[in-house]
Amino acid sequence: DLVAGDITAPGLGLDDEAALTAGTTEIWHLAAVYDLSVSRAVGMRVNVEGTRNMLRFAEGCPALRRHHYVSTCYVSGRHCGPFRESDLDVGQSFNNFYEETKFLAEVEVAEARAGGMPTSVYRPAIVVGDSRTGDTQKFDGPYFLLQWLVRQPQRWAIVPIVGDPTMVRFNMVPSDYVIEGIEHLSGLDASVGATYHLADPRPLTVDALVDEMCRAVGRRGIRVPLPRRLTTWALDRIEPLERFVGIPASAVDYFVHPTHYDTTAARRDLDGSGVACPPVTDYLPTLVRFMTEHRDADVGAML
């Protein structure tokens, strides 16, 4: 088996490369730039060209039984409404170049799969720490808001709100669910050719999530409505403001995200496995406890 991303094999001789392709039966492609602020040039080089390189390598493996590709739910871009596991190009726009280049990479994967490559695609939602331990390598996504709440010293905490928090659902999943889900699904014959949304089938609205976050950190939230465009502009252009708040402009869009992720195939093929996405309310206090006890854990990268 081979676990790899950008395959160029610069140090391999012809005999070595032939032996590698002949002996490869399974490929796991997880490599990507995970950075909402990535430039398009870097995203294209790593996410898109890296995927093309891997697919070229896979096409030369005569014994290949399975190609596993880890994508993201956010290939949906800003598609409004339900996004099915069978959906990909629905004419969507994108929040950033990370989303766009992951979409373009998955388009390449879909074309290879249509040509006969035995591929399974896994699309996680926003990944947070382990639901049982809280363990994580990186505090981003919902952690930005949690850290803002924790930094406020009083019992009351100001909560910036953009858009209508009662109409938007924030889809996050613990890392153990993603890992265990992929482990189970990847071993099924039925998963060849399938795409799975590893997302919460019952995500909280932003409004409910804010309530749960405030409860988990021991604060009572005072909601302050803010215009989205002005907020993202200010966070992007006024560096002292972003440092003070601790919420990057690129994260704001995910609190007004208009997409709902269908999880029919994932739930069907995980049924009976014992693997299921736990409710946010069950594990959020665990995430907060780990975050407050490990403030130096913001290293590395998450899936």
Coordinates of C-alpha atoms in Angstrom, one line a residue:
D1 CA 0.0 0.0 0.0
L2 CA 1.1 3.6 -0.6
V3 CA 0.2 6.7 1.4
A4 CA 1.1 9.7 -0.6
G5 CA 0.1 13.0 -2.1
D6 CA 2.2 14.8 -4.7
I7 CA 3.9 11.9 -6.5
T8 CA 6.8 13.0 -8.8
A9 CA 9.3 10.3 -7.7
P10 CA 12.4 12.5 -8.4
G11 CA 14.8 10.1 -6.7
L12 CA 13.6 6.9 -8.2
G13 CA 15.3 5.0 -11.0
L14 CA 13.3 3.4 -13.7
D15 CA 13.5 -0.1 -12.1
D16 CA 12.5 1.3 -8.7
E17 CA 9.6 3.2 -10.2
A18 CA 8.4 0.1 -12.1
A19 CA 8.6 -2.0 -8.9
L20 CA 6.7 0.7 -7.0
T21 CA 3.9 0.9 -9.6
A22 CA 3.7 -2.9 -10.0
G23 CA 3.4 -3.5 -6.3
T24 CA 1.0 -0.8 -5.4
T25 CA -2.5 -2.2 -4.6
E26 CA -4.0 0.7 -2.6
I27 CA -3.5 4.4 -2.5
W28 CA -4.5 6.9 0.2
H29 CA -4.5 10.5 -1.0
L30 CA -4.8 12.9 2.0
A31 CA -2.2 15.5 1.0
A32 CA -3.5 19.0 0.5
V33 CA -2.9 22.6 1.6
Y34 CA -5.4 23.2 4.4
D35 CA -5.5 27.0 4.7
L36 CA -8.5 29.1 4.1
S37 CA -6.2 32.0 3.2
V38 CA -4.0 30.1 0.7
S39 CA -3.1 31.9 -2.5
R40 CA -4.6 30.5 -5.7
A41 CA -1.1 29.7 -7.1
V42 CA -0.2 27.6 -4.1
G43 CA -3.6 25.9 -4.0
M44 CA -3.4 25.0 -7.7
R45 CA 0.1 23.7 -7.4
V46 CA -0.5 21.5 -4.3
N47 CA -4.2 20.6 -4.4
V48 CA -4.8 20.4 -8.1
E49 CA -1.4 19.5 -9.7
G50 CA -0.6 17.3 -6.7
T51 CA -3.8 15.4 -7.4
R52 CA -3.1 15.1 -11.1
N53 CA 0.3 13.7 -10.3
M54 CA -1.2 11.1 -8.0
L55 CA -3.8 10.1 -10.6
R56 CA -1.1 9.7 -13.2
F57 CA 0.8 7.5 -10.8
A58 CA -2.4 5.5 -10.0
E59 CA -3.1 5.0 -13.7
G60 CA 0.2 3.2 -14.0
C61 CA -0.5 0.7 -11.2
P62 CA -1.8 -2.5 -12.8
A63 CA -2.6 -4.1 -9.5
L64 CA -4.5 -1.2 -8.0
R65 CA -7.6 -2.3 -6.1
R66 CA -8.6 1.0 -4.5
H67 CA -7.8 4.7 -4.6
H68 CA -9.0 6.6 -1.5
Y69 CA -9.3 10.3 -1.8
V70 CA -10.0 12.6 1.1
S71 CA -11.8 15.8 -0.1
T72 CA -13.9 18.2 1.9
C73 CA -17.6 19.0 2.2
Y74 CA -16.7 22.5 1.1
V75 CA -16.2 21.6 -2.5
S76 CA -19.9 22.8 -2.3
G77 CA -18.7 26.4 -2.1
R78 CA -21.6 28.7 -1.3
H79 CA -24.2 26.5 -2.9
C80 CA -27.5 27.4 -1.3
G81 CA -29.6 24.5 0.0
P82 CA -29.0 20.7 0.1
F83 CA -25.8 19.4 -1.4
R84 CA -25.9 15.6 -2.0
E85 CA -23.0 13.2 -1.9
S86 CA -23.5 12.6 -5.6
D87 CA -23.3 16.4 -6.3
L88 CA -20.1 18.1 -7.4
D89 CA -20.4 20.8 -10.0
V90 CA -23.6 22.6 -9.3
G91 CA -22.5 26.0 -10.6
Q92 CA -21.3 27.1 -7.2
S93 CA -19.2 30.1 -6.2
F94 CA -16.5 29.8 -3.6
N95 CA -15.5 31.5 -0.4
N96 CA -11.8 31.2 -1.0
F97 CA -9.1 29.5 -3.1
Y98 CA -8.9 26.5 -0.7
E99 CA -12.5 25.6 -1.5
E100 CA -12.0 26.3 -5.2
T101 CA -8.8 24.2 -5.6
K102 CA -10.2 21.3 -3.6
F103 CA -13.2 21.4 -5.9
L104 CA -11.0 21.4 -9.0
A105 CA -9.0 18.5 -7.6
E106 CA -12.1 16.5 -6.9
V107 CA -13.2 17.1 -10.5
E108 CA -10.0 15.5 -11.6
V109 CA -10.7 12.5 -9.3
A110 CA -14.3 12.2 -10.6
E111 CA -13.0 12.1 -14.2
A112 CA -10.5 9.3 -13.3
R113 CA -13.3 7.4 -11.5
A114 CA -15.6 7.8 -14.5
G115 CA -12.7 6.3 -16.6
G116 CA -12.6 3.2 -14.4
M117 CA -10.3 4.0 -11.5
P118 CA -11.7 2.2 -8.3
T119 CA -12.0 5.3 -6.2
S120 CA -13.8 6.2 -2.9
V121 CA -14.2 9.8 -1.9
Y122 CA -14.5 11.0 1.6
R123 CA -15.7 14.6 2.4
P124 CA -15.4 15.6 6.0
A125 CA -17.2 18.7 7.3
I126 CA -15.3 21.1 9.7
V127 CA -13.1 18.8 11.8
V128 CA -12.6 19.4 15.5
G129 CA -10.9 17.5 18.3
D130 CA -11.5 13.9 19.5
S131 CA -15.0 13.6 21.0
R132 CA -13.7 11.5 23.9
T133 CA -10.4 13.3 24.8
G134 CA -10.7 16.7 23.0
D135 CA -7.2 16.0 21.5
T136 CA -6.4 18.2 18.5
Q137 CA -3.3 19.7 16.9
K138 CA -4.8 22.9 15.7
F139 CA -7.3 25.4 17.1
D140 CA -9.2 26.9 14.2
G141 CA -12.8 27.0 12.9
P142 CA -15.2 27.0 15.9
Y143 CA -12.2 27.3 18.2
F144 CA -11.7 30.9 17.1
L145 CA -15.0 31.8 18.7
L146 CA -14.5 29.6 21.7
Q147 CA -11.1 31.3 22.4
W148 CA -12.7 34.8 22.0
L149 CA -15.3 33.8 24.6
V150 CA -12.7 32.4 27.0
R151 CA -10.5 35.5 26.8
Q152 CA -13.3 37.7 28.1
P153 CA -12.8 37.9 31.9
Q154 CA -16.3 38.5 33.1
R155 CA -19.3 36.2 33.4
W156 CA -20.8 38.0 30.4
A157 CA -19.3 37.8 27.0
I158 CA -19.9 39.8 23.8
V159 CA -20.7 37.5 20.9
P160 CA -20.3 39.0 17.4
I161 CA -23.1 37.8 15.1
V162 CA -23.3 38.1 11.3
G163 CA -26.3 37.1 9.3
D164 CA -29.3 35.3 10.7
P165 CA -28.0 32.7 13.2
T166 CA -31.3 31.0 13.3
M167 CA -31.2 30.2 9.6
V168 CA -27.7 28.8 9.3
R169 CA -26.4 25.5 10.4
F170 CA -22.7 25.0 11.4
N171 CA -21.6 21.5 10.5
M172 CA -18.7 20.2 12.6
V173 CA -17.6 16.7 13.3
P174 CA -15.1 15.2 15.8
S175 CA -11.9 13.7 14.4
D176 CA -12.5 10.3 15.8
Y177 CA -15.8 10.1 13.9
V178 CA -14.0 11.0 10.7
I179 CA -11.1 8.5 11.2
E180 CA -13.4 5.6 12.3
G181 CA -15.9 6.4 9.5
I182 CA -13.2 6.3 6.8
E183 CA -11.7 3.1 8.4
H184 CA -15.0 1.3 8.1
L185 CA -16.1 2.6 4.8
S186 CA -12.8 2.0 3.1
G187 CA -13.1 -1.7 3.8
L188 CA -16.5 -2.1 2.1
D189 CA -16.7 -3.5 -1.4
A190 CA -19.8 -1.3 -1.8
S191 CA -17.7 1.9 -1.3
V192 CA -15.9 1.5 -4.6
G193 CA -17.2 4.4 -6.7
A194 CA -19.0 6.0 -3.7
T195 CA -18.7 9.5 -2.2
Y196 CA -19.4 10.0 1.5
H197 CA -20.2 13.2 3.5
L198 CA -18.7 12.7 6.9
A199 CA -20.8 15.4 8.3
D200 CA -23.2 15.8 11.2
P201 CA -26.6 14.7 10.0
R202 CA -28.2 17.0 12.7
P203 CA -26.0 20.1 12.9
L204 CA -26.9 22.9 15.3
T205 CA -27.9 26.3 14.0
V206 CA -25.4 29.0 14.7
D207 CA -27.8 30.4 17.2
A208 CA -28.0 27.1 19.2
L209 CA -24.2 26.5 18.8
V210 CA -23.5 30.0 20.3
D211 CA -25.7 29.1 23.3
E212 CA -23.9 25.8 23.8
M213 CA -20.5 27.4 23.5
C214 CA -21.3 30.0 26.1
R215 CA -22.6 27.3 28.4
A216 CA -19.5 25.2 27.9
V217 CA -17.1 28.1 28.8
G218 CA -19.3 29.5 31.6
R219 CA -20.3 32.7 30.0
R220 CA -23.7 34.4 29.2
G221 CA -23.5 35.7 25.7
I222 CA -24.5 39.2 24.6
R223 CA -25.2 39.0 20.9
V224 CA -24.0 42.0 18.9
P225 CA -25.3 41.9 15.2
L226 CA -22.7 43.0 12.7
P227 CA -22.8 43.4 8.9
R228 CA -21.0 40.6 7.3
R229 CA -19.1 42.5 4.5
L230 CA -18.0 45.3 6.8
T231 CA -16.9 42.7 9.4
T232 CA -14.8 40.7 7.0
W233 CA -13.4 43.8 5.5
A234 CA -12.3 45.2 8.9
L235 CA -10.8 41.9 10.0
D236 CA -8.9 41.5 6.8
R237 CA -7.6 45.1 6.6
I238 CA -7.2 46.2 10.2
E239 CA -4.5 43.9 11.6
P240 CA -4.8 45.1 15.3
L241 CA -8.5 44.3 15.2
E242 CA -7.9 40.7 14.0
R243 CA -5.2 40.2 16.6
F244 CA -7.5 41.5 19.3
V245 CA -10.6 39.5 18.3
G246 CA -8.6 36.4 17.2
I247 CA -11.1 35.6 14.5
P248 CA -9.7 35.7 10.9
A249 CA -11.8 37.2 8.2
S250 CA -11.7 33.8 6.3
A251 CA -13.6 32.1 9.2
V252 CA -16.5 34.5 9.2
D253 CA -18.1 33.0 6.0
Y254 CA -18.6 29.7 7.7
F255 CA -21.0 31.2 10.3
V256 CA -23.2 32.3 7.4
H257 CA -22.7 29.2 5.3
P258 CA -25.9 28.5 3.2
T259 CA -25.3 24.8 2.4
H260 CA -26.9 21.7 4.0
Y261 CA -25.0 18.4 3.6
D262 CA -26.9 15.2 2.8
T263 CA -25.4 12.2 4.6
T264 CA -27.6 9.4 3.2
A265 CA -24.8 7.2 1.8
A266 CA -22.6 7.6 4.8
R267 CA -25.3 6.8 7.3
R268 CA -26.5 3.8 5.2
D269 CA -23.0 2.3 4.9
L270 CA -22.1 3.0 8.5
D271 CA -25.3 1.5 9.8
G272 CA -24.6 -1.4 12.1
S273 CA -20.9 -0.5 12.4
G274 CA -21.1 1.3 15.7
V275 CA -19.7 4.4 14.1
A276 CA -22.0 7.5 14.3
C277 CA -21.5 11.2 14.6
P278 CA -22.2 12.2 18.3
P279 CA -24.3 15.3 19.0
V280 CA -22.3 18.5 19.5
T281 CA -23.7 18.9 23.0
D282 CA -22.2 15.6 24.1
Y283 CA -18.6 16.5 23.2
L284 CA -18.3 20.3 23.2
P285 CA -17.4 20.5 26.9
T286 CA -14.5 18.1 26.2
L287 CA -13.2 20.3 23.4
V288 CA -13.3 23.3 25.7
R289 CA -11.5 21.4 28.5
F290 CA -8.7 20.3 26.1
M291 CA -8.4 23.8 24.6
T292 CA -8.1 25.5 28.0
E293 CA -5.5 22.9 29.3
H294 CA -3.4 22.9 26.1
R295 CA -3.0 26.4 24.9
D296 CA 0.2 25.5 23.1
A297 CA -1.5 22.8 20.9
D298 CA -1.9 25.1 17.9
V299 CA 0.8 23.3 15.8
G300 CA 0.7 21.1 12.8
A301 CA -2.4 20.7 10.7
M302 CA -5.7 18.9 10.8
L303 CA -7.4 16.8 8.2

